[in-house]
Each structure stands twice: as C-alpha cells, then as structure tokens.
PDB file of C-alpha atoms in Angstrom:
ATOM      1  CA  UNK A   1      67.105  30.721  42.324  1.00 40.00           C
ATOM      2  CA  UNK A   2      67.706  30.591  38.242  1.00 42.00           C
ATOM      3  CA  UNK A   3      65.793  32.356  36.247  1.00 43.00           C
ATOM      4  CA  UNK A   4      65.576  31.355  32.699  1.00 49.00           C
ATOM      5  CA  UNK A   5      66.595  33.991  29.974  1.00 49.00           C
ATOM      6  CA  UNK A   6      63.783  36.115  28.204  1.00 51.00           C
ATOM      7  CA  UNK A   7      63.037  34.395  24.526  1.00 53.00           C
ATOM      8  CA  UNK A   8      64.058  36.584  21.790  1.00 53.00           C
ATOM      9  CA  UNK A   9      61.771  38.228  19.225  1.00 50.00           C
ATOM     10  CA  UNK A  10      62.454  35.584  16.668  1.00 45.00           C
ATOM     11  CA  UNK A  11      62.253  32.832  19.013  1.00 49.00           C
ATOM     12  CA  UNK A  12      58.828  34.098  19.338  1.00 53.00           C
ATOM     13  CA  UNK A  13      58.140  34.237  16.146  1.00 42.00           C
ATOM     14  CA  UNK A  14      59.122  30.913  14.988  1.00 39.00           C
ATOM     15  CA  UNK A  15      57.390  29.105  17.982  1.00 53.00           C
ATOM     16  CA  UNK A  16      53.851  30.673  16.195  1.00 52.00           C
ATOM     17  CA  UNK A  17      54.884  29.885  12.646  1.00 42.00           C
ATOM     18  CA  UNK A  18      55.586  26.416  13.977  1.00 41.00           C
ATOM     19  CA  UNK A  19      51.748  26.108  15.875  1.00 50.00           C
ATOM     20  CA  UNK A  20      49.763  27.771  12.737  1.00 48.00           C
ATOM     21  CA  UNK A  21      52.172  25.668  10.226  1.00 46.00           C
ATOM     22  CA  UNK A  22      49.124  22.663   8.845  1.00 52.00           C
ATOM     23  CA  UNK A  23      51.243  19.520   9.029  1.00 53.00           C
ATOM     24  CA  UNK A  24      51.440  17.211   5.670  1.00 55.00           C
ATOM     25  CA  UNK A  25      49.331  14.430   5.355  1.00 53.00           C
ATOM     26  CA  UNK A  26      51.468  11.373   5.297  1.00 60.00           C
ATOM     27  CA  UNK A  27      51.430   9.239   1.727  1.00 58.00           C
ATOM     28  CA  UNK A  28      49.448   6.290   3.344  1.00 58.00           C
ATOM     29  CA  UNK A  29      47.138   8.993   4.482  1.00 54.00           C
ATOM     30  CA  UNK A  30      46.744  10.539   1.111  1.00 55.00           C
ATOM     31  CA  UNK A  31      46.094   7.235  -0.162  1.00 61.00           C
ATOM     32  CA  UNK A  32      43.484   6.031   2.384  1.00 60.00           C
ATOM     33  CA  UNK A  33      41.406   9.332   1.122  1.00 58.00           C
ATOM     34  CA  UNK A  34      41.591   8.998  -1.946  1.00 62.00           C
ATOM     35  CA  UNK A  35      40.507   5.558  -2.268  1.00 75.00           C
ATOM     36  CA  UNK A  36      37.499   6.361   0.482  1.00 77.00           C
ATOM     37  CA  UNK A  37      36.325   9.335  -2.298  1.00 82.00           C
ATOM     38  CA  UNK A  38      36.305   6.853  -5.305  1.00 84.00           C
ATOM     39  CA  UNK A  39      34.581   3.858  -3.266  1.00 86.00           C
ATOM     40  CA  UNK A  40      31.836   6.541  -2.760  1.00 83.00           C
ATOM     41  CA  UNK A  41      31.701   8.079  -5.481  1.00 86.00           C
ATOM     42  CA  UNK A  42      31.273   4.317  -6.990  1.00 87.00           C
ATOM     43  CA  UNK A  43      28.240   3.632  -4.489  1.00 87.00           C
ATOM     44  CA  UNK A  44      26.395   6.833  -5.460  1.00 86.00           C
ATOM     45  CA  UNK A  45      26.322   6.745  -9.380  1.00 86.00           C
ATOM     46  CA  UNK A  46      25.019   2.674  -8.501  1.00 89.00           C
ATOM     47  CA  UNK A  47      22.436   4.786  -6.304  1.00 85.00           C
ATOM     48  CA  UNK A  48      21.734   7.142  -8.737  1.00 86.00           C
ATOM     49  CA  UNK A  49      21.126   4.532 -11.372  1.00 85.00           C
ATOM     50  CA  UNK A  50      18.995   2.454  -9.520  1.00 84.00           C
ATOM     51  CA  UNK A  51      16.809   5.350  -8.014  1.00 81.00           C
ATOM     52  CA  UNK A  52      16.118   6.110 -11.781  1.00 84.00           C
ATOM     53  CA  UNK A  53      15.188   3.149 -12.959  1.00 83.00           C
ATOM     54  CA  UNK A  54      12.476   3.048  -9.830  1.00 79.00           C
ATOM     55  CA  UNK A  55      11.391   5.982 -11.170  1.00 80.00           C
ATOM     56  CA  UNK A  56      10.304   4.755 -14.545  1.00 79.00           C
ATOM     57  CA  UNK A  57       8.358   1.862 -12.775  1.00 78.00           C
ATOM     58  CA  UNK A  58       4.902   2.276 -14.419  1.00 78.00           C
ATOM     59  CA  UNK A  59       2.572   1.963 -10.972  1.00 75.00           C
ATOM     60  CA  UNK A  60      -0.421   0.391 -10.715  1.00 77.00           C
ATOM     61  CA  UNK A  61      -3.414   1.571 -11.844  1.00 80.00           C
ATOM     62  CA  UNK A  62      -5.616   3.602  -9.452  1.00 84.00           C
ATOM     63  CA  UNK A  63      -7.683   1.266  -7.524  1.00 88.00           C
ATOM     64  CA  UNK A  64     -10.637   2.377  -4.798  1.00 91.00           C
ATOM     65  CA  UNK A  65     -11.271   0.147  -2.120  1.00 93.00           C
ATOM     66  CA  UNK A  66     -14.439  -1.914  -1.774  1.00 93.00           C
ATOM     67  CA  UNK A  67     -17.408   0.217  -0.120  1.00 93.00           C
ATOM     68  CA  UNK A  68     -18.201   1.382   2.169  1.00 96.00           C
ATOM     69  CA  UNK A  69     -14.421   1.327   3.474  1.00 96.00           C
ATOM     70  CA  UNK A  70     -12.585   4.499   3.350  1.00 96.00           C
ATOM     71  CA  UNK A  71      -8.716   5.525   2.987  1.00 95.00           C
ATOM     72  CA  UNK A  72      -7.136   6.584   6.293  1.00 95.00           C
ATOM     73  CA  UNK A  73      -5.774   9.784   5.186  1.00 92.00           C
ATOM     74  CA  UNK A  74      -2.125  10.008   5.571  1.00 90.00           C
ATOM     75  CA  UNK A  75      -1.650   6.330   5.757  1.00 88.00           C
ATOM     76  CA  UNK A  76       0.672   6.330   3.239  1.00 87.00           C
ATOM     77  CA  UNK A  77       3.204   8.427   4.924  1.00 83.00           C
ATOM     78  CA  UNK A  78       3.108   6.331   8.027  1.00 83.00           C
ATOM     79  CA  UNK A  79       5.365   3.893   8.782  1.00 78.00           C
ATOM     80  CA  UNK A  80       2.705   1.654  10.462  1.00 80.00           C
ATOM     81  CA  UNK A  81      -0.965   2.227  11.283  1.00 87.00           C
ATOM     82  CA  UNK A  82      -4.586   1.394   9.811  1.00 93.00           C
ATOM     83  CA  UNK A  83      -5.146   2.065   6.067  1.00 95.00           C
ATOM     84  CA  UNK A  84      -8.749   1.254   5.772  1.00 97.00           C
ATOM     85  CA  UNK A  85     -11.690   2.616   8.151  1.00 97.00           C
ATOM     86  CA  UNK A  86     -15.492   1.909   8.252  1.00 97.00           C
ATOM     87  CA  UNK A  87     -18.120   1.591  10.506  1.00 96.00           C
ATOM     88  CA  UNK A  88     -20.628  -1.401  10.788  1.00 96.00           C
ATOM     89  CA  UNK A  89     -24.291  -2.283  12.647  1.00 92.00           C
ATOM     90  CA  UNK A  90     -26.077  -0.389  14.434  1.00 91.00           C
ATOM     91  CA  UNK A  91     -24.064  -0.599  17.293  1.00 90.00           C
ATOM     92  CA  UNK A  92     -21.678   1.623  15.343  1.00 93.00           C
ATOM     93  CA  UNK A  93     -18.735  -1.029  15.438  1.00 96.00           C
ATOM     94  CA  UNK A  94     -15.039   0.350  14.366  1.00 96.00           C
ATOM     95  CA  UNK A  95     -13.590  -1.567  12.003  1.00 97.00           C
ATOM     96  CA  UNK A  96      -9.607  -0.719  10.754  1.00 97.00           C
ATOM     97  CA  UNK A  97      -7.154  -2.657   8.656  1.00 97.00           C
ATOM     98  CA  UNK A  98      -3.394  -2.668   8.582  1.00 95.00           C
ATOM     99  CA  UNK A  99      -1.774  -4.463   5.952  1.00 93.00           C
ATOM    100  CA  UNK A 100       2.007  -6.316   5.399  1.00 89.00           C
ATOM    101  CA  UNK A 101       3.373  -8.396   3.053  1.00 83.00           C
ATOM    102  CA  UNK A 102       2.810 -11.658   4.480  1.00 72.00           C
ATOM    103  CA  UNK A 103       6.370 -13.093   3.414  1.00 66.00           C
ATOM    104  CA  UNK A 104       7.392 -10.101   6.044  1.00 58.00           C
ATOM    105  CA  UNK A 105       5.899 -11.537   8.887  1.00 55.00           C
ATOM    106  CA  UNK A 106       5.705 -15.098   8.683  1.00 51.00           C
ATOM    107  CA  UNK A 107       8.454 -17.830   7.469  1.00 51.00           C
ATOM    108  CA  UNK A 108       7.516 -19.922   4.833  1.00 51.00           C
ATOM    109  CA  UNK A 109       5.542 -22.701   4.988  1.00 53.00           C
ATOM    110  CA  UNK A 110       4.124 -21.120   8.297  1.00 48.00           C
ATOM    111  CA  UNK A 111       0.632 -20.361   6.721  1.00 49.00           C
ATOM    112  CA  UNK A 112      -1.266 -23.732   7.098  1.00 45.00           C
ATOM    113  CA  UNK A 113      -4.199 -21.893   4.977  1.00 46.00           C
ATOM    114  CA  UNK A 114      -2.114 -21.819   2.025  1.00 44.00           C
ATOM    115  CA  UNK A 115      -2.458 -24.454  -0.717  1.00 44.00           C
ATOM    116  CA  UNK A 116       1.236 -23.972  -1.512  1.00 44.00           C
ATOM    117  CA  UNK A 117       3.114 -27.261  -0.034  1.00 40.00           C
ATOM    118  CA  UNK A 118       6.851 -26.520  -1.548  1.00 43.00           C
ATOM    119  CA  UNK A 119       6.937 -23.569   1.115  1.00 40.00           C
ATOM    120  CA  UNK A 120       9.228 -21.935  -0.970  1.00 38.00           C
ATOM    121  CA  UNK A 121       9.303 -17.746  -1.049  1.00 38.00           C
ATOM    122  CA  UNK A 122       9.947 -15.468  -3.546  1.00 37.00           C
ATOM    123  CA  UNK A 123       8.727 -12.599  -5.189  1.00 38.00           C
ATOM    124  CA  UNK A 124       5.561 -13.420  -6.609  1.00 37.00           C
ATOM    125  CA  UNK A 125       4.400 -15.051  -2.847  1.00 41.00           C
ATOM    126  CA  UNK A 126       4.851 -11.673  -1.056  1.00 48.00           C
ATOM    127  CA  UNK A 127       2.654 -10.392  -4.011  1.00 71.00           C
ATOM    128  CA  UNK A 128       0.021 -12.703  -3.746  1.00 82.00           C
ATOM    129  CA  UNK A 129       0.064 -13.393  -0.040  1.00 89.00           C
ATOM    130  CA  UNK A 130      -0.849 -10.230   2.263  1.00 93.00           C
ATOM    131  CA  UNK A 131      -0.999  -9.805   5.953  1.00 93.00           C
ATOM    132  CA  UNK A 132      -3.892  -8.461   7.656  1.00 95.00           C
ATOM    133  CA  UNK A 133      -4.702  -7.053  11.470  1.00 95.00           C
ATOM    134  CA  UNK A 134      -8.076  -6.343  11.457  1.00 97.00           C
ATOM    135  CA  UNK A 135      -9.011  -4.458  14.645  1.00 96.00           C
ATOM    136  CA  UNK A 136     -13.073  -4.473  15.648  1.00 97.00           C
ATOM    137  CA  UNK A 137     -14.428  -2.787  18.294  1.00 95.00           C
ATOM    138  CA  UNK A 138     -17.553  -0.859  20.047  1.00 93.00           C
ATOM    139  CA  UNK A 139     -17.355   3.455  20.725  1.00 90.00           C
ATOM    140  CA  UNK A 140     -18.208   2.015  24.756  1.00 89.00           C
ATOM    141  CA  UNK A 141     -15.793  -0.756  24.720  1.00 89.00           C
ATOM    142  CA  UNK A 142     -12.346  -0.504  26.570  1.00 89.00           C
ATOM    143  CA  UNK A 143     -11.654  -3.617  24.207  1.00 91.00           C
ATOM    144  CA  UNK A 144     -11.116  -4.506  20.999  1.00 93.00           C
ATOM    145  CA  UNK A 145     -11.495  -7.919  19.394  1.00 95.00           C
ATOM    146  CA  UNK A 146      -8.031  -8.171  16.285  1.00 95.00           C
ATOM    147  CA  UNK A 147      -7.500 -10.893  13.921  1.00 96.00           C
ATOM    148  CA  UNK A 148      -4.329 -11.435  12.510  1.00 95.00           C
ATOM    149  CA  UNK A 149      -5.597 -12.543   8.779  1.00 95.00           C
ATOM    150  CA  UNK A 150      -3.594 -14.410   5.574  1.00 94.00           C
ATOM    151  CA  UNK A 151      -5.189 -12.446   2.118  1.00 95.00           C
ATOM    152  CA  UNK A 152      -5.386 -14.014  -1.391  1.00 94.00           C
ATOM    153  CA  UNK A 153      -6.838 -12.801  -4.181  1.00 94.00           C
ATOM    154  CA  UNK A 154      -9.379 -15.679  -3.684  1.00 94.00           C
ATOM    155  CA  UNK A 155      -9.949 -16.154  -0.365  1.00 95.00           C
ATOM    156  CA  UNK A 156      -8.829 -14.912   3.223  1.00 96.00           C
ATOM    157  CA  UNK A 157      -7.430 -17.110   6.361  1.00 95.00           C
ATOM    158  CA  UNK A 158      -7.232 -16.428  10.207  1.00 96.00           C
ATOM    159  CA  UNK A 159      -3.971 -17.242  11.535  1.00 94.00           C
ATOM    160  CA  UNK A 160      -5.374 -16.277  15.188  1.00 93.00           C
ATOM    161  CA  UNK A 161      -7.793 -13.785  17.020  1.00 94.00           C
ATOM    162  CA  UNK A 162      -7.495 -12.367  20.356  1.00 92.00           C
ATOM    163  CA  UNK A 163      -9.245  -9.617  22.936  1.00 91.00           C
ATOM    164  CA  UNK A 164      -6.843  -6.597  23.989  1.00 89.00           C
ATOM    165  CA  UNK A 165      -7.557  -3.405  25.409  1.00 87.00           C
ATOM    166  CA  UNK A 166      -7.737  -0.094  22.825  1.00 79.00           C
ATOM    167  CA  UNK A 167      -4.710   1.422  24.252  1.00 72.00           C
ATOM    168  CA  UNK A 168      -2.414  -1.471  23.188  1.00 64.00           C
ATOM    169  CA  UNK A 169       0.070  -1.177  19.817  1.00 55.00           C
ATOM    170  CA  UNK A 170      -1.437  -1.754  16.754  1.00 55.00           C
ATOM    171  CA  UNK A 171      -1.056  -2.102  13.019  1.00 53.00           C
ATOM    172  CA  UNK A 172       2.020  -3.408  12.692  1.00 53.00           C
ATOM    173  CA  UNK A 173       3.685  -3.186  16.094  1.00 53.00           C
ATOM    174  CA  UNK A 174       0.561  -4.944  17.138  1.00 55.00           C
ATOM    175  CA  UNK A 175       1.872  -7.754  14.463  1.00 55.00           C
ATOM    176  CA  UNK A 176       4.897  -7.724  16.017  1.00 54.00           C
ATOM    177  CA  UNK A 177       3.766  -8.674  19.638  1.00 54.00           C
ATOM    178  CA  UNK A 178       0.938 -10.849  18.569  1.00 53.00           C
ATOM    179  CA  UNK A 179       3.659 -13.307  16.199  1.00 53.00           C
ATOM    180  CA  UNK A 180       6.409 -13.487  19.474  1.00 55.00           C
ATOM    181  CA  UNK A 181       3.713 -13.941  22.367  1.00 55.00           C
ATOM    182  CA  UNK A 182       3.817 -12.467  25.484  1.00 54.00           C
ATOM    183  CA  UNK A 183       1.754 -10.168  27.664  1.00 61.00           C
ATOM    184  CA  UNK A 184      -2.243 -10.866  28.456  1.00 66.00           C
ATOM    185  CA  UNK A 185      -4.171 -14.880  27.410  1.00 68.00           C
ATOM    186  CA  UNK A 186      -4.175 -14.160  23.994  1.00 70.00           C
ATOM    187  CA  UNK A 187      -6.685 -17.424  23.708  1.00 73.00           C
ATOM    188  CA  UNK A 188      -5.725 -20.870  22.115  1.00 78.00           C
ATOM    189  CA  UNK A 189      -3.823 -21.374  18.742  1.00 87.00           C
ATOM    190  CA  UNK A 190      -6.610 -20.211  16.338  1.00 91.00           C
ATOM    191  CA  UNK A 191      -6.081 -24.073  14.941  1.00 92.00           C
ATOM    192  CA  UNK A 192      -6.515 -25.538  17.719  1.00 93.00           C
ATOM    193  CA  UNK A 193     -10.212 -24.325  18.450  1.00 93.00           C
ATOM    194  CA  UNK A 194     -12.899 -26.869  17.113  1.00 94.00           C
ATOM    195  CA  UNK A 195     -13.988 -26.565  13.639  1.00 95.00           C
ATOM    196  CA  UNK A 196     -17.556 -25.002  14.367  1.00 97.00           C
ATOM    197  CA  UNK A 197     -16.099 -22.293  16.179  1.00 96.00           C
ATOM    198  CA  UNK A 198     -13.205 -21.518  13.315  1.00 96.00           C
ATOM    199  CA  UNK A 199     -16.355 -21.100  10.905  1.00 97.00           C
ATOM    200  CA  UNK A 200     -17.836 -18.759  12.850  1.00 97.00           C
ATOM    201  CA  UNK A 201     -15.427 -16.822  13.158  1.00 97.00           C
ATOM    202  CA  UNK A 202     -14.843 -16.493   9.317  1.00 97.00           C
ATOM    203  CA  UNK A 203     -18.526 -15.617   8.729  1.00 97.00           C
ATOM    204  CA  UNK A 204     -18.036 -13.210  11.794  1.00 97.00           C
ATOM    205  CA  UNK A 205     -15.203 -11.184   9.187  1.00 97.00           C
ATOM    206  CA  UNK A 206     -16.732 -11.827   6.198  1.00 96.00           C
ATOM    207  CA  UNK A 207     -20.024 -10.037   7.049  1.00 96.00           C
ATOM    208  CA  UNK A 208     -17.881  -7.096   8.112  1.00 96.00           C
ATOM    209  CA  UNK A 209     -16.458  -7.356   4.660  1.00 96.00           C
ATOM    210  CA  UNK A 210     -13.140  -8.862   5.843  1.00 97.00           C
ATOM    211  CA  UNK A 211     -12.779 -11.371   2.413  1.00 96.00           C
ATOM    212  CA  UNK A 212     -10.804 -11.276  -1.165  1.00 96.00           C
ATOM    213  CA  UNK A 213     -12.418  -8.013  -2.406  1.00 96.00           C
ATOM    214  CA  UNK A 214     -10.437  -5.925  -0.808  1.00 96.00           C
ATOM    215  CA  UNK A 215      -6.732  -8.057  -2.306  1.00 95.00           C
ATOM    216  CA  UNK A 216      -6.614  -5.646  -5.520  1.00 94.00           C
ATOM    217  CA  UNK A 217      -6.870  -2.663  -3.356  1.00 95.00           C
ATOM    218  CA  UNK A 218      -4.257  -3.236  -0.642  1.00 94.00           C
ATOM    219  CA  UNK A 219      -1.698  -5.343  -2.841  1.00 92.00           C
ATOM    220  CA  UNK A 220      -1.555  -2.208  -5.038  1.00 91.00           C
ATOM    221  CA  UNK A 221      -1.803  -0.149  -1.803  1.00 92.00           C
ATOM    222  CA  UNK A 222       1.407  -1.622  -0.467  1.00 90.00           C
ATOM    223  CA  UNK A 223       2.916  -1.332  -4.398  1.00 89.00           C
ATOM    224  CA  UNK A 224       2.770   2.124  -3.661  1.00 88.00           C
ATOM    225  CA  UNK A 225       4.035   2.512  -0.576  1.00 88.00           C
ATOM    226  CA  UNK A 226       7.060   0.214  -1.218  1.00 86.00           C
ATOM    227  CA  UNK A 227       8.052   2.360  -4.002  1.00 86.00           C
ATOM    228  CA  UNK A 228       7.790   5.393  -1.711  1.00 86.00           C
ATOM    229  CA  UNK A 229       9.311   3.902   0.713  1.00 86.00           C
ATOM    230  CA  UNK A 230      12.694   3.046  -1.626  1.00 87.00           C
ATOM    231  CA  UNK A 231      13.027   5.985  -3.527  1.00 87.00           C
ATOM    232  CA  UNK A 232      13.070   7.875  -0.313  1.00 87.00           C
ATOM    233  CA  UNK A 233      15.823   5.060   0.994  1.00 89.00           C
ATOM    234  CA  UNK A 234      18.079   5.813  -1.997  1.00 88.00           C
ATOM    235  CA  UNK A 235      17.852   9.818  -1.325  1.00 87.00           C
ATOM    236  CA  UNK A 236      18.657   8.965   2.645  1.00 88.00           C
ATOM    237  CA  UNK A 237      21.461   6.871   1.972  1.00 90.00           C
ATOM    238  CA  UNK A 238      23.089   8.752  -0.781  1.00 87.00           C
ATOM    239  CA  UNK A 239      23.035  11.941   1.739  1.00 88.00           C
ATOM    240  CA  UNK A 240      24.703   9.892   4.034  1.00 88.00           C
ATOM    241  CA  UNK A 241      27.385   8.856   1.809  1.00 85.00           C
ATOM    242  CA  UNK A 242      27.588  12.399   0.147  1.00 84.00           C
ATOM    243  CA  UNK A 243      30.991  14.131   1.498  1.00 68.00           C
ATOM    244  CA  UNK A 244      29.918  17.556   2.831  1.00 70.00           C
ATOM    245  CA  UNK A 245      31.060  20.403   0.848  1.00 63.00           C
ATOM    246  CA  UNK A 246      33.476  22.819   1.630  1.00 59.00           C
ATOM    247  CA  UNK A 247      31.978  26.243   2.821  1.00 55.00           C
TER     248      UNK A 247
END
C-alpha cells in the first residue's frame, strides 16, 4: 500500500494563505457595481425630490362630516375599511361608508349616471367622481343590505344593491367582489329593475343621509389619505433601494 508523504510546514502554510486570500473582482465586475451604485443613487435624489415637493402640498382645509355621522377612528391608517359611522331609526340601524376614487374601480364611461358622454378620465374625474359602499344593517340581523354608490358634488347614483351576510368582506374588498361577480344572487343589474323600484331605493339612502353633502368631506378625506399614502411609498421604496451600510 503507498502512503503519501507528510506535507511540509510551508506547504501548510501556503494552502491557508491561499483559502483566506479574498479573490479580485474581475474589471466587468467592478464595472457592473459601479454602474448599479450610480443608477441608485440617481433614483433616490428623484425620490428625494419628489417626496419634498409632496410635502409642500398645501392640504385641504379641515372639513367635518355632515351630522350626525362620525369619523371611524383610525380609518385613516387603514388600508381599507368604513370611514364614516352613524346610527339611524329607532330600530337602531348601522349605517358605515367606505369610500374610493371612482376612476379606481370602474372604467370609463362605465357610470351610466354620469352626464359625462366623452368617457374620457383624467385627473379632475377621479376628483369629482367618488365611490361609495354603503353598508346598512339591524344589531339582530345576520344580514346586511350594501349599495355600491357613484358621488358628485351634486348628486349621488346607485350602480347596484345587494343582501349579504355581516361576516362577508367589506369596504373595499367588498368592492372588489361585488364589481367581478361571483358567490351568493346578488339580485338583478340595479338598471335593469323598473323605474319605481330604482326611486325607492334612492329615497331609501337619501333619508339615511346617503346624498351630495357628504362629497366635500370624503373627497378631502381621500386627499388626505392619498398623500399619506405616497409619502409613506417614497420612504418604502427609497429603503429598498438604499444599499445597506457597512457595520
């Protein structure tokens, strides 16, 4: 049998210089980081002077919703959910809001209340166009009757009402489900009902105080809450591009 020879002491010694030796980055290496470092650095002083100029937006002015509704507290922070509460009758009915832009949820032209016939978007529509689920129900109910609602500062549209139970999504994952269909009889197209019954309906809301007072109020609600909502997306985003610093 061979046995191989015994390394030497400097054999030894040179095999560990060799294993703890960092290799050289390679040119095209070099390169590719260096170019990375500027492209970021690029995209966070365009971050950084954006995310200033949002903060110099002068916001609205303070605005208190129409009595006797009442600020869900928190609502602000949430990424979905009611932002209005009140009570109504003396059955004790639960009434809450959620409000979207209504350019969010439905492609133009897709609001047959609107007067607008060039369907064409844009910035000033999503101002002056929000969307409303309006959720009613009674303390013994296991139901609750939701409209999903076009806003305007001068008048307010159903786009389609249906019965679901209490424990179903709402706000504006119940948006989301009622737009793409799907799960219980939701009823007929809200259009397709016959006239008599669509006016009921709207003087069913209105006395519940579902109408154009509350537009101020929840357009400069969601001005809020969009600018929030995109100063804290700049800070996100420019930690994510951020290289971590050496400890």
């Amino acid at each position: 049998m061979l046995r191989r020879a015994a390394p030497s002491a400097a054999t030894a010694l040179l095999r560990r210089a060799l294993s703890t030796t960092p290799r050289t980055r390679s040119p095209a290496a070099a390169t590719a980081v260096a170019s990375s470092s500027a492209v970021n650095s690029i995209l966070l002083r365009s971050l950084k002077e954006h995310y200033l100029e949002v903060c110099k937006m002068t916001p609205p002015p303070k605005i208190s919703p129409p009595k006797p509704y009442t600020i869900v507290k928190g609502a602000l922070d949430q990424s979905s959910g009611p932002v209005l509460r009140r009570s109504f009758g003396e059955a004790g009915e639960e009434i809450s809001i959620s409000v979207a832009r209504l350019a969010n949820i439905m492609p133009p032209g897709a609001d047959s209340d609107s007067d607008d016939s060039d369907g064409a978007g844009g910035a000033s529509e999503s101002i002056s166009q929000l969307f409303l689920h309006v959720d009613i129900s009674r303390p013994e109910s296991g139901k609750s009757l939701q409209f999903l609602c076009g806003l305007y500062p001068d008048a307010v549209g159903i786009h389609s009402v249906c019965l679901r139970s209490k424990t179903a999504a709402s706000g504006a994952v119940a948006v989301a489900a009622a737009t793409k269909g799907g799960g219980e009889y939701q009823g007929r197209i809200f259009q397709e009902l016959d006239e008599k019954v669509r006016d009921a309906f709207h003087f069913y809301i209105e006395a519940r105080g579902i109408n154009e007072k509350l537009f101020p109020f929840l357009q400069a609600w969601l001005y809020v809450k969009d600018h929030r909502n995109l100063m804290r997306w700049f800070k996100s985003v420019g930690a994510a591009v951020s290289e971590p610093k050496p400890e």
